[in-house]
JSON list of C-alpha atoms in Angstrom, two decimals:
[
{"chain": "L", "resi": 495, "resn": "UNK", "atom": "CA", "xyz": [75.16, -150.33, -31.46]},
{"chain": "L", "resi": 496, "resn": "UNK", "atom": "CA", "xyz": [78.91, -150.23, -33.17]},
{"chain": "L", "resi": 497, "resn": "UNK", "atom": "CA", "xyz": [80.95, -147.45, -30.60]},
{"chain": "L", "resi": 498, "resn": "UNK", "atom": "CA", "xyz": [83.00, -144.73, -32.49]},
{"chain": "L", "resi": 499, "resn": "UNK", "atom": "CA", "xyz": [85.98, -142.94, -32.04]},
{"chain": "L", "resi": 500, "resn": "UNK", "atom": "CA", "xyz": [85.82, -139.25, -34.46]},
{"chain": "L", "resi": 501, "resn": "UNK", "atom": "CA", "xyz": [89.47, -138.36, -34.77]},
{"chain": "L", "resi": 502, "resn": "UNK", "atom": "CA", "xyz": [90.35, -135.14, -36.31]},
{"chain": "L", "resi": 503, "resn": "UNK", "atom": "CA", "xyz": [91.65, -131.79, -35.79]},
{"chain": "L", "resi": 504, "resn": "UNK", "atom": "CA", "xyz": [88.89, -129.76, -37.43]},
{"chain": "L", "resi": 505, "resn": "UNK", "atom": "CA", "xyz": [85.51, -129.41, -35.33]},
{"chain": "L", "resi": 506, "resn": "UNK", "atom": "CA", "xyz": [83.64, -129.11, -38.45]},
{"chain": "L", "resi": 507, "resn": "UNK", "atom": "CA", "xyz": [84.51, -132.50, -39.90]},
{"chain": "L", "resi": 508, "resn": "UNK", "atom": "CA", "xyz": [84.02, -134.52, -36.58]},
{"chain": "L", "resi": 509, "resn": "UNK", "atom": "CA", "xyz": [80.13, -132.90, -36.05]},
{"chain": "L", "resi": 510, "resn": "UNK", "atom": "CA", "xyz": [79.30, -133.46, -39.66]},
{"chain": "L", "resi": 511, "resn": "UNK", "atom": "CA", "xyz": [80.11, -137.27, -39.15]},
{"chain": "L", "resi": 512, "resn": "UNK", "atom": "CA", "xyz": [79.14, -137.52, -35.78]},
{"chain": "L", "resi": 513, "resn": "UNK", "atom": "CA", "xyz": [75.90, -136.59, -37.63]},
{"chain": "L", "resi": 514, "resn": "UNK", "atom": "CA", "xyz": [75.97, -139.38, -40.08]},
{"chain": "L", "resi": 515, "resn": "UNK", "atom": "CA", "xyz": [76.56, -141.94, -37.59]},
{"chain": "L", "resi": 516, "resn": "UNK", "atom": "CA", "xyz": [73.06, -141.36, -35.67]},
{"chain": "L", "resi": 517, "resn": "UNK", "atom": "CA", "xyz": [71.95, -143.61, -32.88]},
{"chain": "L", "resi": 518, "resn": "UNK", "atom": "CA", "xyz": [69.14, -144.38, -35.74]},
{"chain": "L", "resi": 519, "resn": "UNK", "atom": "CA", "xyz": [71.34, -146.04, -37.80]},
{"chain": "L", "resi": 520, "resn": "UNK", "atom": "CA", "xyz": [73.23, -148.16, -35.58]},
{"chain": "L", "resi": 521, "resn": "UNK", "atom": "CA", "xyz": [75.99, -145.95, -34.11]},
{"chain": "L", "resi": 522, "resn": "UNK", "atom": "CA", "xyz": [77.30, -144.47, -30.89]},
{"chain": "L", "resi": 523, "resn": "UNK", "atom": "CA", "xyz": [80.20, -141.92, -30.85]},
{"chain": "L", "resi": 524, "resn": "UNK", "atom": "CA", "xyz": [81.67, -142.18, -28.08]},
{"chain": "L", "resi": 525, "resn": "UNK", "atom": "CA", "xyz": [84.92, -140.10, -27.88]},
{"chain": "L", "resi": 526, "resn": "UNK", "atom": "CA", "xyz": [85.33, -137.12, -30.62]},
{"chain": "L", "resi": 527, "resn": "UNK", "atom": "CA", "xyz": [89.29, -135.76, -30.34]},
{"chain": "L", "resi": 528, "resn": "UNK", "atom": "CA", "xyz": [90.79, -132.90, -31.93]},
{"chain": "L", "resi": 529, "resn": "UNK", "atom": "CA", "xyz": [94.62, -134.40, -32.29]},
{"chain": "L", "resi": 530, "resn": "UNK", "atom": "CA", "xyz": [96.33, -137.72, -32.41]},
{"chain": "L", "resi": 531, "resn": "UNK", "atom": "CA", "xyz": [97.84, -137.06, -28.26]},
{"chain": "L", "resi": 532, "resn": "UNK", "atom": "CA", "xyz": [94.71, -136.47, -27.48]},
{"chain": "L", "resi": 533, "resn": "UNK", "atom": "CA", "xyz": [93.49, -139.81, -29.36]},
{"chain": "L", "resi": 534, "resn": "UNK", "atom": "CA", "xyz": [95.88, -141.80, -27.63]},
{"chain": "L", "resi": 535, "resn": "UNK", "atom": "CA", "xyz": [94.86, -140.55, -24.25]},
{"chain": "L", "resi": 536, "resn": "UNK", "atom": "CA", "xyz": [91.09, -141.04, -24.53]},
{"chain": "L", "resi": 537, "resn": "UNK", "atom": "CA", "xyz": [90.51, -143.64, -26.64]},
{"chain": "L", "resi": 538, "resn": "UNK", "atom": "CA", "xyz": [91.95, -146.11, -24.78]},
{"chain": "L", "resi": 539, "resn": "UNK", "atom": "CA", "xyz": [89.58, -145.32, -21.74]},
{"chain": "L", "resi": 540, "resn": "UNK", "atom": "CA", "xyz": [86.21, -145.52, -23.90]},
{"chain": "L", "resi": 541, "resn": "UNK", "atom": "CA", "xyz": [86.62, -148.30, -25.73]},
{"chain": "L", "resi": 542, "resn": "UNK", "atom": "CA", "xyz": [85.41, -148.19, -29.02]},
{"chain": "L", "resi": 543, "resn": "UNK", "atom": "CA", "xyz": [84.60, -150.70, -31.54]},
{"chain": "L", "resi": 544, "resn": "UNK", "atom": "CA", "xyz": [86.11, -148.64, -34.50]},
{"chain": "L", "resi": 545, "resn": "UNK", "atom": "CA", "xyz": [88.12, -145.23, -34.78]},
{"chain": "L", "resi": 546, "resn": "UNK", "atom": "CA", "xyz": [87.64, -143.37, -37.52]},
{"chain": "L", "resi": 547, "resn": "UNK", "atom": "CA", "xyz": [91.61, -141.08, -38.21]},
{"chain": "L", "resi": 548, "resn": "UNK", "atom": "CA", "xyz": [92.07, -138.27, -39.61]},
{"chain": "L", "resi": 549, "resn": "UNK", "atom": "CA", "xyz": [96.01, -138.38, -41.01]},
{"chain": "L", "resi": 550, "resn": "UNK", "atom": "CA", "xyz": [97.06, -134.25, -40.73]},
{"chain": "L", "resi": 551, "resn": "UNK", "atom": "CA", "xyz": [96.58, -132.93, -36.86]},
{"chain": "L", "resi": 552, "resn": "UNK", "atom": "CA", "xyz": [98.59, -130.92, -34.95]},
{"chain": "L", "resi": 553, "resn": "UNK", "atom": "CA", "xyz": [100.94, -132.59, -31.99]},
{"chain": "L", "resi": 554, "resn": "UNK", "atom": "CA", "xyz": [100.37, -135.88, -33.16]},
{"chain": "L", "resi": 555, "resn": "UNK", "atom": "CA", "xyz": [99.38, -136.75, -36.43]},
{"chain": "L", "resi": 556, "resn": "UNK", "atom": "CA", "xyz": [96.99, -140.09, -37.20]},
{"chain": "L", "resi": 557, "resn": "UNK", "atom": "CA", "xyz": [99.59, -142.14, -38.62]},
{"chain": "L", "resi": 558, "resn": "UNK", "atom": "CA", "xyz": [101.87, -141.98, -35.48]},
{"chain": "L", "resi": 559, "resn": "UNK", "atom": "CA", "xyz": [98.48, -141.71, -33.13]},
{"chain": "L", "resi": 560, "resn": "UNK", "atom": "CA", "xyz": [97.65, -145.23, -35.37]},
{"chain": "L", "resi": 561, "resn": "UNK", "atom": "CA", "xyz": [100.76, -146.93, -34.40]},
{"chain": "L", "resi": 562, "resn": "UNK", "atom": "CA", "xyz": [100.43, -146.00, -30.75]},
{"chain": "L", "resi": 563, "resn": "UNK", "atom": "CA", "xyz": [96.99, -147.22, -30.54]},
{"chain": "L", "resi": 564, "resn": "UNK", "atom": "CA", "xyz": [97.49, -150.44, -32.67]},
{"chain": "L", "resi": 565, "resn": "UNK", "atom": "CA", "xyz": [100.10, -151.61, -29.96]},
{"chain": "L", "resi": 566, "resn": "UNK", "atom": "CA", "xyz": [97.43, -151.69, -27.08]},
{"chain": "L", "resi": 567, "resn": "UNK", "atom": "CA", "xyz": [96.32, -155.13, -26.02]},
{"chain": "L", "resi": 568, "resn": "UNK", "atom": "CA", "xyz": [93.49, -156.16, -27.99]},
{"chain": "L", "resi": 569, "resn": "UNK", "atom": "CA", "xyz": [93.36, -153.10, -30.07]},
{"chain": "L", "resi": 570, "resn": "UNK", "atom": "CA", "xyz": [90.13, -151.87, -32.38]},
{"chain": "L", "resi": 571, "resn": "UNK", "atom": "CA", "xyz": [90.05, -151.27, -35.73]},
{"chain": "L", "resi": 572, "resn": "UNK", "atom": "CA", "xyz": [91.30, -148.11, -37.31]},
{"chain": "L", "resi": 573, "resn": "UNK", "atom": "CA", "xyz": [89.77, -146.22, -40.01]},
{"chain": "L", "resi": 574, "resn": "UNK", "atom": "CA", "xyz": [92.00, -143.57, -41.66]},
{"chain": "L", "resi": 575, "resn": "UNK", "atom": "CA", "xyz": [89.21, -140.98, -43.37]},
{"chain": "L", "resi": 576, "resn": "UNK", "atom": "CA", "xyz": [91.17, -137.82, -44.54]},
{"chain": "L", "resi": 577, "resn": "UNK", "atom": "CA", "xyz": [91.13, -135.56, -46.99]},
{"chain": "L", "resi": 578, "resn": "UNK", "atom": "CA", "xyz": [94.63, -135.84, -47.55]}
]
């Protein structure tokens, strides 16, 4: 099972994915956040073994959110999927 972080500020967006990647095909979301602060709290806790990014969210936006999370120890891989 690959564990998935859904990063993005519209609600929409992250349930349509979180859709997509079904326990059926091989995928566990495990954290969904609505802005890059909130990213950088959370998904540090859970784990994942990919985030998926949105770039454009309030507070923080991916590409800072990105930075921040690409300096933890052992960091996973980050996905940017916008529409940007």
């Amino acid at each position: 099972m690959i564990r998935v972080a859904l990063i993005d500020d519209q609600a929409i967006v992250r349930a349509g994915l979180a859709r997509i990647l079904s326990p059926s095909d091989g995928f566990e979301v495990v954290v969904e956040c609505g802005d890059g602060r909130e990213a950088v709290e959370e998904v540090p806790a859970v784990g994942p073994d990919v985030t998926l990014m949105d770039i454009r969210m309030p507070k923080l936006d991916g590409i800072a959110a990105t930075a921040q999370l690409r300096e933890l120890p052992d960091p996973a891989p980050i996905l940017v999927l916008t529409t940007f």
